[in-house]
PDB file of C-alpha atoms and ligand atoms in Angstrom:
ATOM      1  CA  MET Y   1     -41.482 -89.110   5.851  1.00 45.00           C
ATOM      2  CA  ASN Y   2     -44.140 -91.317   5.207  1.00 48.00           C
ATOM      3  CA  GLU Y   3     -47.478 -90.076   6.970  1.00 45.00           C
ATOM      4  CA  SER Y   4     -49.252 -92.864   5.616  1.00 48.00           C
ATOM      5  CA  ILE Y   5     -50.807 -95.483   8.155  1.00 51.00           C
ATOM      6  CA  PRO Y   6     -49.877 -99.085   7.063  1.00 52.00           C
ATOM      7  CA  GLN Y   7     -52.877-101.039   6.528  1.00 47.00           C
ATOM      8  CA  SER Y   8     -52.051-103.518   9.047  1.00 48.00           C
ATOM      9  CA  HIS Y   9     -51.815-101.033  11.967  1.00 52.00           C
ATOM     10  CA  ALA Y  10     -55.600 -99.830  11.435  1.00 50.00           C
ATOM     11  CA  ALA Y  11     -57.191-103.016  11.793  1.00 50.00           C
ATOM     12  CA  THR Y  12     -59.874-102.833  14.573  1.00 64.00           C
ATOM     13  CA  THR Y  13     -60.001-106.406  15.355  1.00 86.00           C
ATOM     14  CA  PHE Y  14     -56.820-107.268  17.514  1.00 93.00           C
ATOM     15  CA  ARG Y  15     -55.631-110.841  18.145  1.00 96.00           C
ATOM     16  CA  PRO Y  16     -52.614-111.258  20.500  1.00 98.00           C
ATOM     17  CA  ARG Y  17     -49.779-112.861  19.004  1.00 98.00           C
ATOM     18  CA  PHE Y  18     -48.068-113.721  22.287  1.00 98.00           C
ATOM     19  CA  ASP Y  19     -49.409-114.517  25.849  1.00 98.00           C
ATOM     20  CA  ILE Y  20     -46.955-113.706  28.936  1.00 98.00           C
ATOM     21  CA  GLY Y  21     -49.672-113.161  31.073  1.00 98.00           C
ATOM     22  CA  ALA Y  22     -50.888-109.208  30.428  1.00 98.00           C
ATOM     23  CA  GLN Y  23     -54.446-108.405  31.758  1.00 97.00           C
ATOM     24  CA  ARG Y  24     -54.638-105.207  30.028  1.00 97.00           C
ATOM     25  CA  ILE Y  25     -55.143-105.993  26.560  1.00 97.00           C
ATOM     26  CA  ASP Y  26     -56.550-102.813  25.109  1.00 97.00           C
ATOM     27  CA  CYS Y  27     -56.364 -99.815  26.749  1.00 96.00           C
ATOM     28  CA  GLY Y  28     -59.018 -98.285  24.287  1.00 96.00           C
ATOM     29  CA  ARG Y  29     -57.047 -94.953  23.869  1.00 96.00           C
ATOM     30  CA  GLU Y  30     -55.006 -94.121  21.037  1.00 97.00           C
ATOM     31  CA  PRO Y  31     -51.813 -93.240  22.262  1.00 97.00           C
ATOM     32  CA  ASP Y  32     -50.220 -90.020  22.231  1.00 96.00           C
ATOM     33  CA  VAL Y  33     -47.661 -87.410  24.043  1.00 94.00           C
ATOM     34  CA  ALA Y  34     -49.668 -87.152  26.909  1.00 91.00           C
ATOM     35  CA  THR Y  35     -50.653 -90.804  27.731  1.00 91.00           C
ATOM     36  CA  HIS Y  36     -48.088 -90.331  30.894  1.00 91.00           C
ATOM     37  CA  HIS Y  37     -48.248 -87.003  31.782  1.00 91.00           C
ATOM     38  CA  ALA Y  38     -50.444 -87.690  34.795  1.00 90.00           C
ATOM     39  CA  ALA Y  39     -47.833 -89.820  36.025  1.00 88.00           C
ATOM     40  CA  ASP Y  40     -44.938 -87.467  35.112  1.00 88.00           C
ATOM     41  CA  GLN Y  41     -46.697 -84.629  37.247  1.00 89.00           C
ATOM     42  CA  PHE Y  42     -47.124 -86.884  39.877  1.00 85.00           C
ATOM     43  CA  ALA Y  43     -43.895 -88.232  40.387  1.00 88.00           C
ATOM     44  CA  SER Y  44     -41.023 -86.418  42.165  1.00 84.00           C
ATOM     45  CA  TRP Y  45     -37.995 -87.349  40.139  1.00 86.00           C
ATOM     46  CA  PRO Y  46     -37.623 -86.819  35.993  1.00 87.00           C
ATOM     47  CA  LEU Y  47     -39.976 -89.472  34.798  1.00 88.00           C
ATOM     48  CA  LEU Y  48     -40.210 -88.327  30.572  1.00 92.00           C
ATOM     49  CA  ASP Y  49     -37.678 -85.765  30.673  1.00 94.00           C
ATOM     50  CA  TYR Y  50     -34.388 -86.467  30.588  1.00 96.00           C
ATOM     51  CA  SER Y  51     -33.313 -83.482  28.711  1.00 97.00           C
ATOM     52  CA  ASP Y  52     -31.363 -82.043  31.534  1.00 95.00           C
ATOM     53  CA  CYS Y  53     -30.045 -85.449  33.026  1.00 96.00           C
ATOM     54  CA  ASP Y  54     -27.111 -87.688  32.236  1.00 97.00           C
ATOM     55  CA  PRO Y  55     -28.119 -90.845  30.645  1.00 97.00           C
ATOM     56  CA  THR Y  56     -29.326 -93.404  32.399  1.00 97.00           C
ATOM     57  CA  GLU Y  57     -26.870 -96.400  33.412  1.00 98.00           C
ATOM     58  CA  ASP Y  58     -28.488 -98.622  30.654  1.00 98.00           C
ATOM     59  CA  GLN Y  59     -28.401 -95.834  28.370  1.00 98.00           C
ATOM     60  CA  ALA Y  60     -24.741 -95.455  29.088  1.00 98.00           C
ATOM     61  CA  ALA Y  61     -23.930 -99.084  28.595  1.00 98.00           C
ATOM     62  CA  ILE Y  62     -25.567 -98.907  25.098  1.00 98.00           C
ATOM     63  CA  ASN Y  63     -23.569 -95.788  24.671  1.00 98.00           C
ATOM     64  CA  ARG Y  64     -20.095 -97.417  25.535  1.00 98.00           C
ATOM     65  CA  TRP Y  65     -20.979-100.419  23.034  1.00 98.00           C
ATOM     66  CA  LEU Y  66     -22.048 -97.600  19.999  1.00 98.00           C
ATOM     67  CA  THR Y  67     -18.137 -96.224  20.788  1.00 97.00           C
ATOM     68  CA  GLY Y  68     -16.713 -99.216  19.336  1.00 96.00           C
ATOM     69  CA  ALA Y  69     -19.246-100.009  16.831  1.00 97.00           C
ATOM     70  CA  ASP Y  70     -19.201 -99.384  13.194  1.00 95.00           C
ATOM     71  CA  LEU Y  71     -21.966 -97.433  12.051  1.00 96.00           C
ATOM     72  CA  GLY Y  72     -20.483 -95.616   9.189  1.00 95.00           C
ATOM     73  CA  GLY Y  73     -23.226 -94.942   6.460  1.00 95.00           C
ATOM     74  CA  ARG Y  74     -25.464 -96.344   8.880  1.00 98.00           C
ATOM     75  CA  ASP Y  75     -29.305 -94.970   9.753  1.00 98.00           C
ATOM     76  CA  VAL Y  76     -30.273 -95.209  13.589  1.00 98.00           C
ATOM     77  CA  LEU Y  77     -33.047 -94.430  15.450  1.00 98.00           C
ATOM     78  CA  HIS Y  78     -33.156 -93.876  19.144  1.00 98.00           C
ATOM     79  CA  VAL Y  79     -36.409 -94.449  21.046  1.00 98.00           C
ATOM     80  CA  GLY Y  80     -36.186 -92.178  24.155  1.00 98.00           C
ATOM     81  CA  THR Y  81     -34.273 -88.949  23.760  1.00 98.00           C
ATOM     82  CA  GLY Y  82     -33.072 -88.038  26.920  1.00 98.00           C
ATOM     83  CA  ASN Y  83     -30.322 -85.138  26.369  1.00 98.00           C
ATOM     84  CA  SER Y  84     -29.219 -86.374  22.865  1.00 98.00           C
ATOM     85  CA  SER Y  85     -26.563 -88.370  23.989  1.00 98.00           C
ATOM     86  CA  VAL Y  86     -27.454 -90.700  20.954  1.00 98.00           C
ATOM     87  CA  ALA Y  87     -26.931 -88.210  18.401  1.00 98.00           C
ATOM     88  CA  ARG Y  88     -24.214 -86.331  20.006  1.00 98.00           C
ATOM     89  CA  LEU Y  89     -22.108 -89.404  20.046  1.00 98.00           C
ATOM     90  CA  LEU Y  90     -22.933 -90.688  16.542  1.00 98.00           C
ATOM     91  CA  ALA Y  91     -22.247 -87.020  14.956  1.00 97.00           C
ATOM     92  CA  GLY Y  92     -20.542 -87.701  11.870  1.00 95.00           C
ATOM     93  CA  LYS Y  93     -20.274 -91.108  12.443  1.00 96.00           C
ATOM     94  CA  ALA Y  94     -23.602 -92.583  11.429  1.00 98.00           C
ATOM     95  CA  ARG Y  95     -25.294 -91.230   8.350  1.00 98.00           C
ATOM     96  CA  ARG Y  96     -28.349 -90.236  10.248  1.00 98.00           C
ATOM     97  CA  VAL Y  97     -30.040 -89.999  13.408  1.00 98.00           C
ATOM     98  CA  GLU Y  98     -33.684 -90.129  14.333  1.00 98.00           C
ATOM     99  CA  SER Y  99     -34.850 -90.227  17.747  1.00 98.00           C
ATOM    100  CA  VAL Y 100     -38.246 -90.234  19.543  1.00 98.00           C
ATOM    101  CA  THR Y 101     -39.658 -88.628  22.600  1.00 98.00           C
ATOM    102  CA  VAL Y 102     -42.946 -87.854  24.623  1.00 97.00           C
ATOM    103  CA  ALA Y 103     -41.158 -84.930  26.225  1.00 97.00           C
ATOM    104  CA  HIS Y 104     -41.408 -81.545  24.683  1.00 97.00           C
ATOM    105  CA  ASN Y 105     -38.602 -80.390  26.487  1.00 97.00           C
ATOM    106  CA  GLU Y 106     -36.122 -83.409  25.181  1.00 98.00           C
ATOM    107  CA  TRP Y 107     -37.473 -82.513  21.600  1.00 98.00           C
ATOM    108  CA  GLN Y 108     -36.596 -78.813  22.085  1.00 98.00           C
ATOM    109  CA  HIS Y 109     -33.103 -79.341  23.377  1.00 98.00           C
ATOM    110  CA  GLY Y 110     -32.327 -81.967  20.644  1.00 98.00           C
ATOM    111  CA  SER Y 111     -33.775 -79.588  18.088  1.00 98.00           C
ATOM    112  CA  ARG Y 112     -31.972 -76.799  19.227  1.00 98.00           C
ATOM    113  CA  LEU Y 113     -28.331 -78.642  19.222  1.00 97.00           C
ATOM    114  CA  GLY Y 114     -28.143 -77.758  15.517  1.00 96.00           C
ATOM    115  CA  LEU Y 115     -26.472 -81.236  14.503  1.00 97.00           C
ATOM    116  CA  PRO Y 116     -26.624 -82.263  11.227  1.00 94.00           C
ATOM    117  CA  ASP Y 117     -28.691 -85.384   9.877  1.00 97.00           C
ATOM    118  CA  TYR Y 118     -30.286 -85.261  13.001  1.00 98.00           C
ATOM    119  CA  GLY Y 119     -34.225 -85.315  13.663  1.00 98.00           C
ATOM    120  CA  VAL Y 120     -36.165 -85.273  16.567  1.00 98.00           C
ATOM    121  CA  HIS Y 121     -39.416 -86.503  16.744  1.00 98.00           C
ATOM    122  CA  LEU Y 122     -42.287 -85.535  19.538  1.00 98.00           C
ATOM    123  CA  LEU Y 123     -44.110 -88.571  19.108  1.00 98.00           C
ATOM    124  CA  ASN Y 124     -45.661 -91.622  21.272  1.00 98.00           C
ATOM    125  CA  LYS Y 125     -43.712 -94.644  20.056  1.00 98.00           C
ATOM    126  CA  HIS Y 126     -46.941 -96.861  20.522  1.00 98.00           C
ATOM    127  CA  SER Y 127     -48.855 -94.498  18.147  1.00 98.00           C
ATOM    128  CA  LEU Y 128     -50.433 -94.776  14.605  1.00 98.00           C
ATOM    129  CA  ALA Y 129     -48.463 -91.448  14.295  1.00 98.00           C
ATOM    130  CA  PHE Y 130     -45.222 -93.044  14.808  1.00 98.00           C
ATOM    131  CA  ALA Y 131     -46.099 -96.180  12.652  1.00 98.00           C
ATOM    132  CA  GLY Y 132     -46.731 -94.043   9.837  1.00 97.00           C
ATOM    133  CA  ARG Y 133     -43.671 -91.461  10.335  1.00 98.00           C
ATOM    134  CA  PHE Y 134     -40.536 -93.429   8.573  1.00 98.00           C
ATOM    135  CA  GLU Y 135     -40.040 -95.221   5.297  1.00 98.00           C
ATOM    136  CA  PRO Y 136     -40.345 -99.293   5.853  1.00 98.00           C
ATOM    137  CA  ALA Y 137     -36.600-100.810   6.725  1.00 97.00           C
ATOM    138  CA  ALA Y 138     -35.218 -97.145   7.015  1.00 97.00           C
ATOM    139  CA  PHE Y 139     -32.855 -98.181  10.053  1.00 98.00           C
ATOM    140  CA  ASP Y 140     -30.170-100.470  10.667  1.00 98.00           C
ATOM    141  CA  CYS Y 141     -29.967 -99.722  14.257  1.00 98.00           C
ATOM    142  CA  ILE Y 142     -32.918 -99.247  16.568  1.00 98.00           C
ATOM    143  CA  LEU Y 143     -32.090 -98.250  20.093  1.00 98.00           C
ATOM    144  CA  ASP Y 144     -34.649 -98.483  22.796  1.00 98.00           C
ATOM    145  CA  ASN Y 145     -33.405 -99.079  26.681  1.00 97.00           C
ATOM    146  CA  ASN Y 146     -37.166 -98.981  27.938  1.00 97.00           C
ATOM    147  CA  LEU Y 147     -38.733-101.437  25.302  1.00 98.00           C
ATOM    148  CA  ALA Y 148     -42.049-102.271  27.131  1.00 98.00           C
ATOM    149  CA  SER Y 149     -41.278 -99.879  30.434  1.00 97.00           C
ATOM    150  CA  PHE Y 150     -44.251 -97.744  29.133  1.00 97.00           C
ATOM    151  CA  ALA Y 151     -46.554-100.051  27.661  1.00 98.00           C
ATOM    152  CA  CYS Y 152     -50.250 -98.780  27.970  1.00 97.00           C
ATOM    153  CA  CYS Y 153     -51.527-102.326  27.183  1.00 98.00           C
ATOM    154  CA  GLN Y 154     -50.697-105.116  24.789  1.00 98.00           C
ATOM    155  CA  ARG Y 155     -52.291-103.942  21.803  1.00 98.00           C
ATOM    156  CA  HIS Y 156     -50.304-100.703  21.557  1.00 98.00           C
ATOM    157  CA  LEU Y 157     -47.364-102.606  22.981  1.00 98.00           C
ATOM    158  CA  GLU Y 158     -47.670-105.057  19.907  1.00 98.00           C
ATOM    159  CA  ARG Y 159     -48.316-102.477  17.700  1.00 98.00           C
ATOM    160  CA  TYR Y 160     -44.622-100.618  18.517  1.00 98.00           C
ATOM    161  CA  PHE Y 161     -43.189-104.243  17.794  1.00 98.00           C
ATOM    162  CA  GLU Y 162     -44.886-104.147  14.290  1.00 98.00           C
ATOM    163  CA  THR Y 163     -43.454-101.010  13.815  1.00 98.00           C
ATOM    164  CA  LEU Y 164     -39.929-101.868  14.823  1.00 98.00           C
ATOM    165  CA  VAL Y 165     -39.706-104.996  12.483  1.00 98.00           C
ATOM    166  CA  ARG Y 166     -41.568-102.763   9.576  1.00 98.00           C
ATOM    167  CA  LEU Y 167     -38.603-100.532  10.182  1.00 98.00           C
ATOM    168  CA  LEU Y 168     -35.385-102.721  10.270  1.00 98.00           C
ATOM    169  CA  ARG Y 169     -33.457-103.291   7.577  1.00 98.00           C
ATOM    170  CA  PRO Y 170     -33.251-106.888   6.634  1.00 97.00           C
ATOM    171  CA  ASP Y 171     -29.882-106.917   8.555  1.00 96.00           C
ATOM    172  CA  GLY Y 172     -30.452-104.517  11.359  1.00 98.00           C
ATOM    173  CA  PHE Y 173     -31.171-104.867  14.875  1.00 98.00           C
ATOM    174  CA  VAL Y 174     -32.722-103.539  17.887  1.00 98.00           C
ATOM    175  CA  LEU Y 175     -30.599-103.055  21.001  1.00 98.00           C
ATOM    176  CA  THR Y 176     -31.784-103.052  24.365  1.00 98.00           C
ATOM    177  CA  HIS Y 177     -30.478-103.423  27.763  1.00 98.00           C
ATOM    178  CA  TRP Y 178     -31.210-105.591  30.769  1.00 97.00           C
ATOM    179  CA  LEU Y 179     -31.675-102.790  33.283  1.00 97.00           C
ATOM    180  CA  GLY Y 180     -34.419-100.758  31.281  1.00 97.00           C
ATOM    181  CA  MET Y 181     -36.035-104.163  30.318  1.00 97.00           C
ATOM    182  CA  GLN Y 182     -36.871-104.678  34.339  1.00 97.00           C
ATOM    183  CA  TRP Y 183     -37.862-101.148  35.014  1.00 96.00           C
ATOM    184  CA  THR Y 184     -41.616-100.217  34.336  1.00 96.00           C
ATOM    185  CA  LEU Y 185     -43.347 -97.061  35.246  1.00 91.00           C
ATOM    186  CA  ASP Y 186     -44.949 -97.604  38.838  1.00 92.00           C
ATOM    187  CA  VAL Y 187     -45.410 -94.558  40.628  1.00 86.00           C
ATOM    188  CA  GLY Y 188     -48.807 -94.848  41.899  1.00 91.00           C
ATOM    189  CA  VAL Y 189     -50.660 -93.224  38.773  1.00 89.00           C
ATOM    190  CA  ASP Y 190     -51.245 -94.686  35.838  1.00 91.00           C
ATOM    191  CA  ASP Y 191     -48.696 -97.477  36.231  1.00 93.00           C
ATOM    192  CA  VAL Y 192     -47.723-100.103  33.860  1.00 95.00           C
ATOM    193  CA  GLU Y 193     -48.686-103.715  34.376  1.00 97.00           C
ATOM    194  CA  PRO Y 194     -45.485-105.432  36.288  1.00 97.00           C
ATOM    195  CA  VAL Y 195     -46.108-108.366  33.295  1.00 98.00           C
ATOM    196  CA  TRP Y 196     -43.997-105.674  31.281  1.00 98.00           C
ATOM    197  CA  ARG Y 197     -41.018-105.976  33.408  1.00 98.00           C
ATOM    198  CA  LEU Y 198     -39.083-108.295  31.302  1.00 98.00           C
ATOM    199  CA  ASP Y 199     -36.394-111.124  31.460  1.00 97.00           C
ATOM    200  CA  ALA Y 200     -34.733-112.851  29.123  1.00 97.00           C
ATOM    201  CA  GLY Y 201     -37.558-115.727  28.385  1.00 98.00           C
ATOM    202  CA  LYS Y 202     -40.366-112.698  28.098  1.00 98.00           C
ATOM    203  CA  LEU Y 203     -37.906-110.791  25.594  1.00 98.00           C
ATOM    204  CA  ARG Y 204     -37.856-113.860  23.649  1.00 98.00           C
ATOM    205  CA  ALA Y 205     -41.588-114.853  23.595  1.00 98.00           C
ATOM    206  CA  ILE Y 206     -42.435-111.141  22.332  1.00 98.00           C
ATOM    207  CA  ALA Y 207     -39.554-111.363  19.880  1.00 98.00           C
ATOM    208  CA  SER Y 208     -40.327-114.869  18.314  1.00 98.00           C
ATOM    209  CA  ALA Y 209     -43.872-113.584  17.665  1.00 98.00           C
ATOM    210  CA  TYR Y 210     -42.375-110.965  15.349  1.00 98.00           C
ATOM    211  CA  GLY Y 211     -39.859-112.853  13.605  1.00 97.00           C
ATOM    212  CA  LEU Y 212     -37.025-112.043  15.577  1.00 98.00           C
ATOM    213  CA  SER Y 213     -34.152-113.681  17.373  1.00 98.00           C
ATOM    214  CA  VAL Y 214     -32.830-112.540  20.556  1.00 98.00           C
ATOM    215  CA  ASP Y 215     -28.854-112.590  21.190  1.00 98.00           C
ATOM    216  CA  ARG Y 216     -27.449-111.903  24.593  1.00 98.00           C
ATOM    217  CA  GLN Y 217     -24.209-110.418  24.940  1.00 98.00           C
ATOM    218  CA  ASP Y 218     -23.746-109.854  28.707  1.00 97.00           C
ATOM    219  CA  GLU Y 219     -26.128-106.822  29.574  1.00 97.00           C
ATOM    220  CA  LEU Y 220     -27.123-105.927  26.241  1.00 98.00           C
ATOM    221  CA  PHE Y 221     -30.074-107.684  24.412  1.00 98.00           C
ATOM    222  CA  PHE Y 222     -29.862-107.545  20.115  1.00 98.00           C
ATOM    223  CA  LEU Y 223     -32.880-108.292  18.099  1.00 98.00           C
ATOM    224  CA  ARG Y 224     -32.577-109.501  14.904  1.00 98.00           C
ATOM    225  CA  ARG Y 225     -34.723-111.228  11.972  1.00 96.00           C
ATOM    226  CA  THR Y 226     -34.490-114.651  12.508  1.00 95.00           C
ATOM    227  CA  ARG Y 227     -33.089-115.907   9.176  1.00 80.00           C
ATOM    228  CA  GLY Y 228     -35.877-117.701   7.184  1.00 69.00           C
ATOM    229  CA  ALA Y 229     -38.536-116.026   8.914  1.00 59.00           C
ATOM    230  CA  GLU Y 230     -41.209-114.284   7.037  1.00 52.00           C
ATOM    231  CA  ARG Y 231     -41.440-110.826   7.055  1.00 49.00           C
ATOM    232  CA  THR Y 232     -44.132-109.922   9.260  1.00 47.00           C
TER     233      THR Y 232
HETATM  234  C1  SAM Z 301     -36.069 -92.536  31.349  1.00 85.12           C
HETATM  235  S1  SAM Z 301     -36.070 -91.494  30.514  1.00 85.12           S
HETATM  236  C2  SAM Z 301     -34.634 -92.511  29.531  1.00 85.12           C
HETATM  237  C3  SAM Z 301     -33.944 -91.223  28.454  1.00 85.12           C
HETATM  238  C4  SAM Z 301     -32.796 -92.270  27.865  1.00 85.12           C
HETATM  239  N1  SAM Z 301     -33.343 -93.198  26.852  1.00 85.12           N
HETATM  240  C5  SAM Z 301     -31.788 -92.743  28.782  1.00 85.12           C
HETATM  241  O1  SAM Z 301     -31.752 -93.666  29.324  1.00 85.12           O
HETATM  242  O2  SAM Z 301     -31.135 -91.613  29.281  1.00 85.12           O
HETATM  243  C6  SAM Z 301     -37.405 -92.262  29.488  1.00 85.12           C
HETATM  244  C7  SAM Z 301     -37.359 -91.807  27.720  1.00 85.12           C
HETATM  245  O3  SAM Z 301     -38.576 -92.472  27.060  1.00 85.12           O
HETATM  246  C8  SAM Z 301     -39.386 -91.476  26.702  1.00 85.12           C
HETATM  247  N2  SAM Z 301     -40.751 -92.055  26.528  1.00 85.12           N
HETATM  248  C9  SAM Z 301     -41.642 -92.518  27.092  1.00 85.12           C
HETATM  249  N3  SAM Z 301     -42.524 -93.038  26.744  1.00 85.12           N
HETATM  250  C10 SAM Z 301     -42.257 -92.954  25.420  1.00 85.12           C
HETATM  251  C11 SAM Z 301     -43.457 -93.457  24.404  1.00 85.12           C
HETATM  252  N4  SAM Z 301     -44.475 -94.046  24.515  1.00 85.12           N
HETATM  253  N5  SAM Z 301     -42.790 -93.039  23.196  1.00 85.12           N
HETATM  254  C12 SAM Z 301     -41.813 -92.548  22.592  1.00 85.12           C
HETATM  255  N6  SAM Z 301     -40.756 -92.252  23.750  1.00 85.12           N
HETATM  256  C13 SAM Z 301     -41.138 -92.390  25.241  1.00 85.12           C
HETATM  257  C14 SAM Z 301     -39.310 -90.469  27.473  1.00 85.12           C
HETATM  258  O4  SAM Z 301     -39.846 -88.902  26.814  1.00 85.12           O
HETATM  259  C15 SAM Z 301     -37.545 -90.309  27.428  1.00 85.12           C
HETATM  260  O5  SAM Z 301     -36.788 -89.953  26.306  1.00 85.12           O
END
């Protein structure tokens, strides 16, 4: 673990790297695990805690792809733990799986599984704490079926992308899914700006601002470092 915060994340002046029309540029609040608790309390269906739910349709599609992928000896980061389906699927196959959640029950459920080489982290992915949690270039594969679904503002979404790029190995990839790309938190409380409902064009605009190329395979989207791009 590396608890030190990269210098670039601590910068106080934020200059957006891309413009897809977001109005809320800086929410002014350091993201933490309670950021969307009000929405979670208000919703009458599971929003943040999927510890007791089957994987969503998009997570299930990613898991089907993982079933056929060769991840032997690879390090995997799963953002959005759910019922730890990824860790259970890859146990004994990947070298290690780390996952991140804002839901205490998901953290507890995953921690109690007792899977070797599995770590669950109760962290907001937009936070400085997450940015400093892992060593640079720690992961070959990063999974997040809700890349922008919980974006509190552009500043913190951009911090997350900066962290993703920092955590990726040179030949690593981020994998997301069309369904989760199009979904944003929208329950009437603490809603996410609709601009963060991504389509392929928006995803490409965001990714290219971070030196990443997007490769679409049906409903799966792979983000990889653009060849020759400088590391951001
Ligand atoms: C709708 S559930 C999906 C769970 C699982 N990925 C699936 O699709 O079955 C959303 C997941 O994202 C996590 N989550 C939401 N906002 C987050 C954030 N800002 N940082 C980290 N995890 C977050 C929730 O805790 C939960 O694990």
